[in-house]
PDB file of C-alpha atoms in Angstrom:
ATOM      1  CA  MET U   1      22.256 -49.244 -78.176  1.00 42.00           C
ATOM      2  CA  ASP U   2      23.642 -46.285 -80.126  1.00 44.00           C
ATOM      3  CA  VAL U   3      25.629 -43.932 -77.900  1.00 43.00           C
ATOM      4  CA  TRP U   4      23.791 -40.940 -79.424  1.00 41.00           C
ATOM      5  CA  ASN U   5      20.494 -42.276 -78.051  1.00 45.00           C
ATOM      6  CA  VAL U   6      22.045 -42.117 -74.602  1.00 45.00           C
ATOM      7  CA  THR U   7      23.663 -38.701 -74.771  1.00 46.00           C
ATOM      8  CA  LEU U   8      20.782 -36.937 -76.557  1.00 51.00           C
ATOM      9  CA  LEU U   9      18.112 -37.923 -74.024  1.00 71.00           C
ATOM     10  CA  THR U  10      16.282 -34.677 -73.254  1.00 77.00           C
ATOM     11  CA  GLU U  11      13.228 -35.747 -71.242  1.00 84.00           C
ATOM     12  CA  PHE U  12      11.581 -38.473 -69.225  1.00 91.00           C
ATOM     13  CA  ILE U  13       7.945 -39.555 -69.147  1.00 91.00           C
ATOM     14  CA  LEU U  14       6.350 -39.858 -65.705  1.00 90.00           C
ATOM     15  CA  LEU U  15       3.725 -42.605 -65.941  1.00 87.00           C
ATOM     16  CA  GLY U  16       2.204 -41.536 -62.624  1.00 84.00           C
ATOM     17  CA  LEU U  17       0.081 -43.451 -60.143  1.00 85.00           C
ATOM     18  CA  SER U  18      -2.338 -45.011 -62.617  1.00 79.00           C
ATOM     19  CA  ASN U  19      -2.775 -45.261 -66.390  1.00 78.00           C
ATOM     20  CA  HIS U  20      -6.569 -45.745 -66.219  1.00 82.00           C
ATOM     21  CA  PRO U  21      -8.258 -42.715 -67.856  1.00 81.00           C
ATOM     22  CA  MET U  22     -11.331 -42.987 -65.633  1.00 86.00           C
ATOM     23  CA  LEU U  23      -9.207 -42.539 -62.494  1.00 86.00           C
ATOM     24  CA  GLN U  24      -7.358 -39.401 -63.544  1.00 89.00           C
ATOM     25  CA  VAL U  25      -9.977 -36.821 -62.511  1.00 91.00           C
ATOM     26  CA  PRO U  26     -10.883 -38.519 -59.175  1.00 92.00           C
ATOM     27  CA  LEU U  27      -7.168 -38.832 -58.338  1.00 92.00           C
ATOM     28  CA  PHE U  28      -6.638 -35.185 -59.272  1.00 94.00           C
ATOM     29  CA  CYS U  29      -9.461 -34.078 -56.956  1.00 95.00           C
ATOM     30  CA  MET U  30      -8.249 -36.258 -54.089  1.00 94.00           C
ATOM     31  CA  PHE U  31      -4.619 -35.130 -54.228  1.00 95.00           C
ATOM     32  CA  LEU U  32      -5.578 -31.505 -54.809  1.00 96.00           C
ATOM     33  CA  LEU U  33      -7.580 -31.675 -51.582  1.00 96.00           C
ATOM     34  CA  ILE U  34      -4.651 -33.323 -49.768  1.00 95.00           C
ATOM     35  CA  TYR U  35      -2.276 -30.659 -51.084  1.00 96.00           C
ATOM     36  CA  LEU U  36      -4.563 -27.815 -50.016  1.00 96.00           C
ATOM     37  CA  ILE U  37      -4.921 -29.334 -46.528  1.00 94.00           C
ATOM     38  CA  THR U  38      -1.127 -29.640 -46.385  1.00 94.00           C
ATOM     39  CA  LEU U  39      -0.615 -25.998 -47.339  1.00 95.00           C
ATOM     40  CA  VAL U  40      -3.319 -24.635 -45.025  1.00 93.00           C
ATOM     41  CA  GLY U  41      -2.361 -26.849 -42.070  1.00 90.00           C
ATOM     42  CA  ASN U  42       1.357 -26.131 -42.216  1.00 93.00           C
ATOM     43  CA  MET U  43       0.916 -22.416 -42.917  1.00 92.00           C
ATOM     44  CA  LEU U  44      -1.382 -22.277 -39.889  1.00 89.00           C
ATOM     45  CA  ILE U  45       1.320 -23.914 -37.755  1.00 89.00           C
ATOM     46  CA  ILE U  46       3.884 -21.396 -39.058  1.00 91.00           C
ATOM     47  CA  ILE U  47       1.591 -18.469 -38.188  1.00 88.00           C
ATOM     48  CA  ILE U  48       0.582 -19.874 -34.795  1.00 86.00           C
ATOM     49  CA  THR U  49       4.169 -20.509 -33.678  1.00 86.00           C
ATOM     50  CA  MET U  50       4.880 -16.809 -34.261  1.00 85.00           C
ATOM     51  CA  GLU U  51       2.746 -16.198 -31.155  1.00 81.00           C
ATOM     52  CA  PRO U  52       5.030 -14.738 -28.419  1.00 79.00           C
ATOM     53  CA  SER U  53       3.904 -17.362 -25.893  1.00 75.00           C
ATOM     54  CA  LEU U  54       5.174 -20.079 -28.249  1.00 77.00           C
ATOM     55  CA  HIS U  55       8.658 -18.624 -28.778  1.00 82.00           C
ATOM     56  CA  THR U  56      10.371 -21.722 -27.404  1.00 87.00           C
ATOM     57  CA  PRO U  57      12.838 -24.141 -29.040  1.00 91.00           C
ATOM     58  CA  MET U  58      10.193 -26.850 -29.490  1.00 88.00           C
ATOM     59  CA  TYR U  59       7.893 -24.572 -31.499  1.00 89.00           C
ATOM     60  CA  PHE U  60      10.808 -23.079 -33.408  1.00 93.00           C
ATOM     61  CA  PHE U  61      11.695 -26.577 -34.644  1.00 94.00           C
ATOM     62  CA  LEU U  62       8.014 -27.273 -35.356  1.00 91.00           C
ATOM     63  CA  ARG U  63       7.872 -24.122 -37.502  1.00 93.00           C
ATOM     64  CA  VAL U  64      10.914 -25.248 -39.490  1.00 95.00           C
ATOM     65  CA  LEU U  65       9.354 -28.714 -39.883  1.00 94.00           C
ATOM     66  CA  SER U  66       6.206 -27.128 -41.324  1.00 93.00           C
ATOM     67  CA  ILE U  67       8.301 -25.105 -43.788  1.00 95.00           C
ATOM     68  CA  LEU U  68      10.038 -28.301 -44.910  1.00 94.00           C
ATOM     69  CA  ASP U  69       6.696 -30.083 -45.263  1.00 94.00           C
ATOM     70  CA  VAL U  70       5.265 -27.313 -47.470  1.00 95.00           C
ATOM     71  CA  LEU U  71       8.359 -27.336 -49.692  1.00 95.00           C
ATOM     72  CA  ASN U  72       8.558 -31.137 -49.761  1.00 93.00           C
ATOM     73  CA  ALA U  73       4.962 -31.538 -50.917  1.00 93.00           C
ATOM     74  CA  SER U  74       5.385 -28.716 -53.449  1.00 95.00           C
ATOM     75  CA  VAL U  75       8.279 -30.514 -55.142  1.00 94.00           C
ATOM     76  CA  THR U  76       6.156 -33.480 -56.255  1.00 93.00           C
ATOM     77  CA  VAL U  77       2.420 -32.808 -55.912  1.00 94.00           C
ATOM     78  CA  PRO U  78       1.922 -29.894 -58.398  1.00 94.00           C
ATOM     79  CA  LYS U  79       3.608 -31.832 -61.217  1.00 93.00           C
ATOM     80  CA  MET U  80       1.585 -34.918 -60.311  1.00 93.00           C
ATOM     81  CA  LEU U  81      -1.648 -32.883 -60.427  1.00 93.00           C
ATOM     82  CA  VAL U  82      -0.790 -31.480 -63.856  1.00 92.00           C
ATOM     83  CA  ASN U  83      -0.029 -34.965 -65.184  1.00 91.00           C
ATOM     84  CA  PHE U  84      -3.446 -36.219 -64.071  1.00 91.00           C
ATOM     85  CA  LEU U  85      -5.090 -33.801 -66.530  1.00 88.00           C
ATOM     86  CA  LEU U  86      -2.629 -33.639 -69.444  1.00 86.00           C
ATOM     87  CA  GLU U  87      -1.699 -36.198 -72.065  1.00 82.00           C
ATOM     88  CA  ASP U  88       1.868 -34.907 -72.126  1.00 84.00           C
ATOM     89  CA  LYS U  89       3.453 -36.296 -68.953  1.00 88.00           C
ATOM     90  CA  GLY U  90       7.004 -35.372 -69.890  1.00 90.00           C
ATOM     91  CA  ILE U  91       9.564 -33.758 -67.623  1.00 92.00           C
ATOM     92  CA  SER U  92      12.798 -32.336 -68.989  1.00 91.00           C
ATOM     93  CA  TYR U  93      16.162 -33.878 -68.164  1.00 89.00           C
ATOM     94  CA  THR U  94      17.089 -30.748 -66.187  1.00 91.00           C
ATOM     95  CA  GLY U  95      13.675 -30.599 -64.529  1.00 93.00           C
ATOM     96  CA  CYS U  96      13.984 -34.220 -63.459  1.00 93.00           C
ATOM     97  CA  ALA U  97      17.415 -33.582 -61.944  1.00 93.00           C
ATOM     98  CA  ALA U  98      16.127 -30.473 -60.133  1.00 95.00           C
ATOM     99  CA  GLN U  99      13.117 -32.343 -58.769  1.00 95.00           C
ATOM    100  CA  MET U 100      15.327 -35.150 -57.466  1.00 94.00           C
ATOM    101  CA  TYR U 101      17.786 -32.712 -55.876  1.00 95.00           C
ATOM    102  CA  PHE U 102      15.126 -30.768 -53.985  1.00 96.00           C
ATOM    103  CA  LEU U 103      13.339 -33.937 -52.886  1.00 93.00           C
ATOM    104  CA  LEU U 104      16.564 -35.444 -51.505  1.00 93.00           C
ATOM    105  CA  PHE U 105      17.674 -32.125 -50.017  1.00 95.00           C
ATOM    106  CA  LEU U 106      14.400 -31.480 -48.198  1.00 95.00           C
ATOM    107  CA  GLY U 107      13.852 -35.121 -47.219  1.00 91.00           C
ATOM    108  CA  SER U 108      17.356 -35.506 -45.766  1.00 92.00           C
ATOM    109  CA  SER U 109      17.068 -32.165 -43.970  1.00 95.00           C
ATOM    110  CA  GLU U 110      13.860 -33.387 -42.344  1.00 93.00           C
ATOM    111  CA  CYS U 111      15.601 -36.556 -41.134  1.00 91.00           C
ATOM    112  CA  PHE U 112      18.281 -34.512 -39.369  1.00 93.00           C
ATOM    113  CA  LEU U 113      15.718 -32.000 -38.081  1.00 94.00           C
ATOM    114  CA  LEU U 114      13.687 -34.796 -36.471  1.00 92.00           C
ATOM    115  CA  ALA U 115      16.868 -35.860 -34.657  1.00 93.00           C
ATOM    116  CA  ALA U 116      17.368 -32.272 -33.437  1.00 94.00           C
ATOM    117  CA  MET U 117      13.762 -32.230 -32.200  1.00 93.00           C
ATOM    118  CA  ALA U 118      14.362 -35.464 -30.287  1.00 92.00           C
ATOM    119  CA  TYR U 119      17.441 -33.916 -28.640  1.00 93.00           C
ATOM    120  CA  ASP U 120      15.346 -30.881 -27.717  1.00 93.00           C
ATOM    121  CA  ARG U 121      12.791 -33.124 -25.980  1.00 90.00           C
ATOM    122  CA  TYR U 122      15.604 -34.986 -24.203  1.00 92.00           C
ATOM    123  CA  VAL U 123      17.033 -31.757 -22.768  1.00 93.00           C
ATOM    124  CA  ALA U 124      13.559 -30.472 -21.803  1.00 89.00           C
ATOM    125  CA  ILE U 125      12.644 -33.617 -19.860  1.00 88.00           C
ATOM    126  CA  CYS U 126      15.999 -34.835 -18.562  1.00 88.00           C
ATOM    127  CA  ASN U 127      17.598 -31.462 -17.803  1.00 89.00           C
ATOM    128  CA  PRO U 128      14.716 -28.974 -17.404  1.00 87.00           C
ATOM    129  CA  LEU U 129      16.568 -26.510 -15.154  1.00 88.00           C
ATOM    130  CA  ARG U 130      19.209 -25.862 -17.815  1.00 90.00           C
ATOM    131  CA  TYR U 131      16.864 -26.183 -20.786  1.00 91.00           C
ATOM    132  CA  MET U 132      16.862 -22.545 -21.893  1.00 89.00           C
ATOM    133  CA  VAL U 133      20.630 -22.352 -21.452  1.00 90.00           C
ATOM    134  CA  LEU U 134      21.427 -25.524 -23.396  1.00 91.00           C
ATOM    135  CA  MET U 135      18.805 -24.856 -26.069  1.00 93.00           C
ATOM    136  CA  ASN U 136      19.375 -21.152 -26.571  1.00 93.00           C
ATOM    137  CA  ARG U 137      18.627 -19.366 -29.835  1.00 92.00           C
ATOM    138  CA  LYS U 138      22.166 -19.831 -31.181  1.00 94.00           C
ATOM    139  CA  VAL U 139      22.090 -23.598 -30.571  1.00 94.00           C
ATOM    140  CA  CYS U 140      18.662 -23.967 -32.197  1.00 95.00           C
ATOM    141  CA  LEU U 141      19.698 -21.988 -35.272  1.00 96.00           C
ATOM    142  CA  SER U 142      22.929 -23.990 -35.518  1.00 96.00           C
ATOM    143  CA  LEU U 143      21.032 -27.297 -35.436  1.00 96.00           C
ATOM    144  CA  VAL U 144      18.651 -26.127 -38.172  1.00 96.00           C
ATOM    145  CA  VAL U 145      21.483 -24.798 -40.358  1.00 97.00           C
ATOM    146  CA  LEU U 146      23.397 -28.058 -39.841  1.00 96.00           C
ATOM    147  CA  SER U 147      20.369 -30.139 -40.845  1.00 95.00           C
ATOM    148  CA  TRP U 148      19.847 -28.047 -44.012  1.00 96.00           C
ATOM    149  CA  PHE U 149      23.581 -28.169 -44.818  1.00 96.00           C
ATOM    150  CA  CYS U 150      23.698 -31.972 -44.495  1.00 93.00           C
ATOM    151  CA  GLY U 151      20.535 -32.268 -46.595  1.00 94.00           C
ATOM    152  CA  ASN U 152      22.059 -30.056 -49.281  1.00 95.00           C
ATOM    153  CA  ILE U 153      25.207 -32.207 -49.463  1.00 94.00           C
ATOM    154  CA  VAL U 154      23.124 -35.394 -49.747  1.00 92.00           C
ATOM    155  CA  GLY U 155      20.936 -33.879 -52.469  1.00 93.00           C
ATOM    156  CA  LEU U 156      23.891 -32.636 -54.515  1.00 94.00           C
ATOM    157  CA  VAL U 157      25.958 -35.831 -54.282  1.00 91.00           C
ATOM    158  CA  GLN U 158      23.100 -38.259 -54.898  1.00 90.00           C
ATOM    159  CA  THR U 159      21.673 -36.286 -57.824  1.00 92.00           C
ATOM    160  CA  ALA U 160      25.113 -35.856 -59.401  1.00 91.00           C
ATOM    161  CA  TRP U 161      25.964 -39.546 -59.406  1.00 87.00           C
ATOM    162  CA  VAL U 162      22.516 -40.666 -60.606  1.00 88.00           C
ATOM    163  CA  PHE U 163      22.638 -38.318 -63.580  1.00 89.00           C
ATOM    164  CA  THR U 164      26.109 -39.495 -64.595  1.00 86.00           C
ATOM    165  CA  LEU U 165      24.520 -42.875 -65.397  1.00 84.00           C
ATOM    166  CA  PRO U 166      23.845 -43.574 -69.090  1.00 83.00           C
ATOM    167  CA  PHE U 167      20.106 -43.964 -69.712  1.00 81.00           C
ATOM    168  CA  CYS U 168      19.096 -46.029 -72.705  1.00 76.00           C
ATOM    169  CA  GLY U 169      16.046 -47.778 -74.049  1.00 69.00           C
ATOM    170  CA  SER U 170      12.775 -46.447 -72.690  1.00 77.00           C
ATOM    171  CA  ASN U 171      12.657 -43.022 -71.059  1.00 84.00           C
ATOM    172  CA  GLN U 172       9.418 -43.870 -69.237  1.00 87.00           C
ATOM    173  CA  ILE U 173       9.590 -43.679 -65.443  1.00 87.00           C
ATOM    174  CA  ASN U 174       6.959 -45.855 -63.790  1.00 87.00           C
ATOM    175  CA  TYR U 175       6.599 -43.382 -60.939  1.00 88.00           C
ATOM    176  CA  PHE U 176       4.990 -40.019 -60.219  1.00 90.00           C
ATOM    177  CA  PHE U 177       8.251 -38.104 -59.664  1.00 91.00           C
ATOM    178  CA  CYS U 178      11.971 -38.421 -60.400  1.00 92.00           C
ATOM    179  CA  ASP U 179      13.544 -40.584 -57.711  1.00 88.00           C
ATOM    180  CA  ILE U 180      16.652 -42.744 -57.379  1.00 86.00           C
ATOM    181  CA  PRO U 181      15.143 -46.281 -57.597  1.00 83.00           C
ATOM    182  CA  PRO U 182      13.112 -45.819 -60.821  1.00 85.00           C
ATOM    183  CA  LEU U 183      15.922 -43.910 -62.552  1.00 87.00           C
ATOM    184  CA  ILE U 184      18.526 -46.556 -61.717  1.00 84.00           C
ATOM    185  CA  LYS U 185      16.118 -49.048 -63.252  1.00 82.00           C
ATOM    186  CA  LEU U 186      16.448 -47.226 -66.608  1.00 83.00           C
ATOM    187  CA  SER U 187      20.237 -47.412 -66.723  1.00 81.00           C
ATOM    188  CA  CYS U 188      21.786 -49.742 -69.285  1.00 79.00           C
ATOM    189  CA  ILE U 189      24.947 -50.552 -67.284  1.00 80.00           C
ATOM    190  CA  ASP U 190      25.654 -52.631 -64.223  1.00 77.00           C
ATOM    191  CA  THR U 191      24.597 -50.411 -61.315  1.00 75.00           C
ATOM    192  CA  SER U 192      25.726 -52.661 -58.463  1.00 79.00           C
ATOM    193  CA  LEU U 193      28.357 -50.159 -57.334  1.00 79.00           C
ATOM    194  CA  TYR U 194      25.855 -47.299 -57.497  1.00 79.00           C
ATOM    195  CA  GLU U 195      23.314 -49.308 -55.498  1.00 77.00           C
ATOM    196  CA  MET U 196      25.856 -49.957 -52.759  1.00 80.00           C
ATOM    197  CA  GLN U 197      26.727 -46.265 -52.679  1.00 79.00           C
ATOM    198  CA  ALA U 198      23.037 -45.349 -52.472  1.00 76.00           C
ATOM    199  CA  MET U 199      22.475 -47.852 -49.668  1.00 78.00           C
ATOM    200  CA  THR U 200      25.484 -46.527 -47.746  1.00 80.00           C
ATOM    201  CA  THR U 201      24.168 -42.978 -48.046  1.00 79.00           C
ATOM    202  CA  THR U 202      20.715 -44.121 -46.951  1.00 79.00           C
ATOM    203  CA  VAL U 203      22.153 -45.802 -43.869  1.00 80.00           C
ATOM    204  CA  LEU U 204      24.017 -42.605 -42.959  1.00 81.00           C
ATOM    205  CA  VAL U 205      21.077 -40.294 -43.657  1.00 83.00           C
ATOM    206  CA  LEU U 206      18.355 -42.451 -42.078  1.00 81.00           C
ATOM    207  CA  PHE U 207      20.008 -44.538 -39.411  1.00 83.00           C
ATOM    208  CA  PHE U 208      22.512 -42.052 -37.977  1.00 87.00           C
ATOM    209  CA  PRO U 209      19.753 -39.562 -37.050  1.00 89.00           C
ATOM    210  CA  PHE U 210      17.505 -42.479 -36.067  1.00 88.00           C
ATOM    211  CA  CYS U 211      20.175 -43.740 -33.653  1.00 89.00           C
ATOM    212  CA  LEU U 212      20.344 -40.273 -32.104  1.00 91.00           C
ATOM    213  CA  ILE U 213      16.553 -40.302 -31.763  1.00 91.00           C
ATOM    214  CA  LEU U 214      16.658 -43.785 -30.217  1.00 91.00           C
ATOM    215  CA  VAL U 215      19.287 -42.767 -27.667  1.00 92.00           C
ATOM    216  CA  SER U 216      17.349 -39.590 -26.807  1.00 91.00           C
ATOM    217  CA  TYR U 217      14.095 -41.451 -26.259  1.00 89.00           C
ATOM    218  CA  THR U 218      15.761 -44.227 -24.282  1.00 90.00           C
ATOM    219  CA  ARG U 219      16.918 -41.594 -21.807  1.00 90.00           C
ATOM    220  CA  ILE U 220      13.579 -39.786 -21.968  1.00 89.00           C
ATOM    221  CA  ILE U 221      11.620 -42.952 -21.147  1.00 87.00           C
ATOM    222  CA  THR U 222      14.011 -43.736 -18.308  1.00 88.00           C
ATOM    223  CA  ALA U 223      13.489 -40.243 -16.892  1.00 86.00           C
ATOM    224  CA  ILE U 224       9.698 -40.460 -17.268  1.00 85.00           C
ATOM    225  CA  LEU U 225       9.548 -43.782 -15.439  1.00 83.00           C
ATOM    226  CA  LYS U 226      11.447 -42.235 -12.523  1.00 82.00           C
ATOM    227  CA  MET U 227       8.888 -39.441 -12.122  1.00 79.00           C
ATOM    228  CA  THR U 228       6.783 -39.762  -8.996  1.00 77.00           C
ATOM    229  CA  SER U 229       3.904 -37.652 -10.305  1.00 76.00           C
ATOM    230  CA  ALA U 230       1.411 -39.387 -12.608  1.00 78.00           C
ATOM    231  CA  GLU U 231       0.441 -36.010 -14.072  1.00 76.00           C
ATOM    232  CA  GLY U 232       4.091 -35.242 -14.785  1.00 73.00           C
ATOM    233  CA  ARG U 233       4.508 -38.559 -16.579  1.00 78.00           C
ATOM    234  CA  ARG U 234       1.386 -37.902 -18.624  1.00 78.00           C
ATOM    235  CA  LYS U 235       2.523 -34.422 -19.704  1.00 75.00           C
ATOM    236  CA  ALA U 236       6.000 -35.661 -20.563  1.00 74.00           C
ATOM    237  CA  PHE U 237       4.545 -38.468 -22.646  1.00 77.00           C
ATOM    238  CA  LEU U 238       2.190 -36.124 -24.506  1.00 74.00           C
ATOM    239  CA  THR U 239       5.025 -33.758 -25.459  1.00 72.00           C
ATOM    240  CA  CYS U 240       6.921 -36.673 -27.016  1.00 80.00           C
ATOM    241  CA  SER U 241       4.151 -38.800 -28.533  1.00 80.00           C
ATOM    242  CA  SER U 242       3.474 -36.479 -31.496  1.00 79.00           C
ATOM    243  CA  HIS U 243       7.129 -36.452 -32.461  1.00 81.00           C
ATOM    244  CA  LEU U 244       7.349 -40.251 -32.156  1.00 83.00           C
ATOM    245  CA  ILE U 245       4.363 -40.712 -34.482  1.00 84.00           C
ATOM    246  CA  VAL U 246       5.920 -38.415 -37.100  1.00 85.00           C
ATOM    247  CA  VAL U 247       9.307 -40.175 -36.818  1.00 86.00           C
ATOM    248  CA  THR U 248       7.672 -43.584 -37.253  1.00 85.00           C
ATOM    249  CA  LEU U 249       5.717 -42.546 -40.358  1.00 83.00           C
ATOM    250  CA  TYR U 250       8.633 -40.784 -42.022  1.00 84.00           C
ATOM    251  CA  TYR U 251      11.481 -43.164 -41.286  1.00 83.00           C
ATOM    252  CA  THR U 252       9.516 -46.340 -41.997  1.00 82.00           C
ATOM    253  CA  SER U 253       8.442 -45.318 -45.504  1.00 80.00           C
ATOM    254  CA  GLY U 254      11.839 -43.824 -46.380  1.00 77.00           C
ATOM    255  CA  SER U 255      13.879 -46.818 -45.253  1.00 77.00           C
ATOM    256  CA  LEU U 256      11.625 -49.332 -47.036  1.00 77.00           C
ATOM    257  CA  ILE U 257      12.147 -47.497 -50.340  1.00 75.00           C
ATOM    258  CA  TYR U 258      15.829 -46.586 -50.296  1.00 74.00           C
ATOM    259  CA  LEU U 259      17.182 -49.766 -48.743  1.00 71.00           C
ATOM    260  CA  LYS U 260      15.900 -51.882 -51.632  1.00 64.00           C
ATOM    261  CA  LEU U 261      18.234 -53.048 -54.371  1.00 52.00           C
ATOM    262  CA  LYS U 262      17.447 -52.695 -58.069  1.00 55.00           C
ATOM    263  CA  SER U 263      16.506 -56.390 -58.257  1.00 52.00           C
ATOM    264  CA  ASP U 264      13.985 -55.911 -55.414  1.00 59.00           C
ATOM    265  CA  TYR U 265      12.454 -52.755 -56.878  1.00 58.00           C
ATOM    266  CA  SER U 266       8.652 -52.873 -57.041  1.00 66.00           C
ATOM    267  CA  PRO U 267       7.094 -49.760 -58.632  1.00 66.00           C
ATOM    268  CA  ASP U 268       3.586 -50.295 -57.255  1.00 72.00           C
ATOM    269  CA  SER U 269       4.599 -50.879 -53.636  1.00 76.00           C
ATOM    270  CA  ASN U 270       7.157 -48.072 -53.787  1.00 80.00           C
ATOM    271  CA  LYS U 271       4.532 -45.645 -55.079  1.00 84.00           C
ATOM    272  CA  VAL U 272       2.431 -46.244 -51.974  1.00 83.00           C
ATOM    273  CA  LEU U 273       5.440 -45.768 -49.681  1.00 83.00           C
ATOM    274  CA  ALA U 274       6.557 -42.669 -51.597  1.00 86.00           C
ATOM    275  CA  LEU U 275       3.089 -41.157 -51.222  1.00 88.00           C
ATOM    276  CA  MET U 276       3.470 -41.609 -47.481  1.00 86.00           C
ATOM    277  CA  TYR U 277       6.526 -39.400 -47.043  1.00 84.00           C
ATOM    278  CA  THR U 278       5.980 -36.948 -49.925  1.00 88.00           C
ATOM    279  CA  THR U 279       2.228 -36.350 -49.598  1.00 91.00           C
ATOM    280  CA  ILE U 280       0.517 -37.961 -46.603  1.00 89.00           C
ATOM    281  CA  THR U 281       3.046 -37.227 -43.838  1.00 89.00           C
ATOM    282  CA  PRO U 282       3.329 -33.491 -44.681  1.00 90.00           C
ATOM    283  CA  MET U 283      -0.473 -33.336 -44.440  1.00 91.00           C
ATOM    284  CA  LEU U 284      -0.657 -35.280 -41.177  1.00 87.00           C
ATOM    285  CA  ASN U 285       2.172 -33.518 -39.319  1.00 86.00           C
ATOM    286  CA  PRO U 286       0.257 -30.313 -38.437  1.00 85.00           C
ATOM    287  CA  ILE U 287      -2.812 -32.385 -37.526  1.00 83.00           C
ATOM    288  CA  ILE U 288      -0.789 -34.674 -35.250  1.00 82.00           C
ATOM    289  CA  TYR U 289       0.944 -31.792 -33.477  1.00 77.00           C
ATOM    290  CA  SER U 290      -2.250 -29.737 -33.162  1.00 72.00           C
ATOM    291  CA  LEU U 291      -4.555 -32.451 -31.848  1.00 62.00           C
ATOM    292  CA  ARG U 292      -2.122 -33.555 -29.146  1.00 60.00           C
ATOM    293  CA  ASN U 293      -0.900 -30.146 -28.013  1.00 65.00           C
ATOM    294  CA  LYS U 294      -2.930 -27.907 -25.700  1.00 66.00           C
ATOM    295  CA  GLU U 295      -0.701 -24.863 -26.296  1.00 67.00           C
ATOM    296  CA  VAL U 296      -1.174 -25.066 -30.069  1.00 68.00           C
ATOM    297  CA  LYS U 297      -4.930 -25.499 -29.697  1.00 64.00           C
ATOM    298  CA  GLY U 298      -4.991 -22.573 -27.294  1.00 67.00           C
ATOM    299  CA  ALA U 299      -3.059 -20.404 -29.771  1.00 66.00           C
ATOM    300  CA  VAL U 300      -5.534 -21.380 -32.517  1.00 64.00           C
ATOM    301  CA  ARG U 301      -8.488 -20.338 -30.354  1.00 68.00           C
ATOM    302  CA  LYS U 302      -6.714 -17.089 -29.482  1.00 69.00           C
ATOM    303  CA  LEU U 303      -6.019 -16.414 -33.153  1.00 63.00           C
ATOM    304  CA  MET U 304      -9.619 -17.148 -34.149  1.00 63.00           C
ATOM    305  CA  GLY U 305     -10.911 -15.060 -31.249  1.00 62.00           C
ATOM    306  CA  GLY U 306      -8.732 -12.123 -32.255  1.00 55.00           C
ATOM    307  CA  ARG U 307     -10.055 -12.275 -35.801  1.00 52.00           C
ATOM    308  CA  ARG U 308     -13.666 -12.348 -34.601  1.00 49.00           C
ATOM    309  CA  GLU U 309     -13.038  -9.316 -32.383  1.00 46.00           C
ATOM    310  CA  ARG U 310     -11.454  -7.389 -35.275  1.00 49.00           C
ATOM    311  CA  LYS U 311     -14.386  -8.316 -37.513  1.00 50.00           C
ATOM    312  CA  MET U 312     -16.946  -7.169 -34.920  1.00 45.00           C
ATOM    313  CA  PHE U 313     -14.999  -3.951 -34.381  1.00 40.00           C
ATOM    314  CA  SER U 314     -14.951  -3.215 -38.123  1.00 50.00           C
ATOM    315  CA  GLN U 315     -18.697  -3.885 -38.361  1.00 48.00           C
ATOM    316  CA  GLU U 316     -19.397  -1.496 -35.475  1.00 48.00           C
ATOM    317  CA  LYS U 317     -17.434   1.228 -37.232  1.00 48.00           C
TER     318      LYS U 317
END
């Protein structure tokens, strides 16, 4: 391979989810609907958690999670929607690097944020009398800033080392966005060392927060089992179940993708898993938290009721 073909690479081609022409419009409609639900659902959560009665650490973290979900989906879905309708499915070298950085940054930040949310639930259930002292505004802000800082470091480092690889041969990425596994596949050198580095980073980013979550919920479950009131156990379980569902969806899909070696890389199976954490989970998160949370549902009814009253008042005038 001529070295100039490596150094002068200016764009990649995203092959997307399917190359069947008849599926492009139906897929566009389906994912446009999913994206709109994601935007509306998460924006609604952001607005609802501004309600004074919901100014607690748990809803502060939920608001930040919704912001991350909106940004995470917006990194990949708009480009995917455009590619469904256009023949030109190219993405510039710089655009590909930017997309990868933001995806890794936001995804890693969400991993650490989910750990912070688990710690918040641990303090609320296991140490309720000191909850507002231990989880004061300064602590909550510090945990969010720390999660975003760690995510930024992961995004910068991972993107930098991937784009130092020489890419040769085909510039076609059999994926719907720029991600580590498909890009490593295009490299024309032995990437064993890079794969080990990627796996080490994945272990740190996924399993370190997951271990914190596991420890938190081990103590939470122990505390719940010691409760004498059945109603207290039920309420404690409901406050944690939504978070556990989100953690399971997010961590399972992420670990199955990024813990695979180049030799085990399967584009089709990885596309399904990638859709889970980039598209489906951001859509489901506000639904999961809303359906299983009486305070959120109450705030929604209050918000809708306030709008109806304002509308009736304006009509009377």
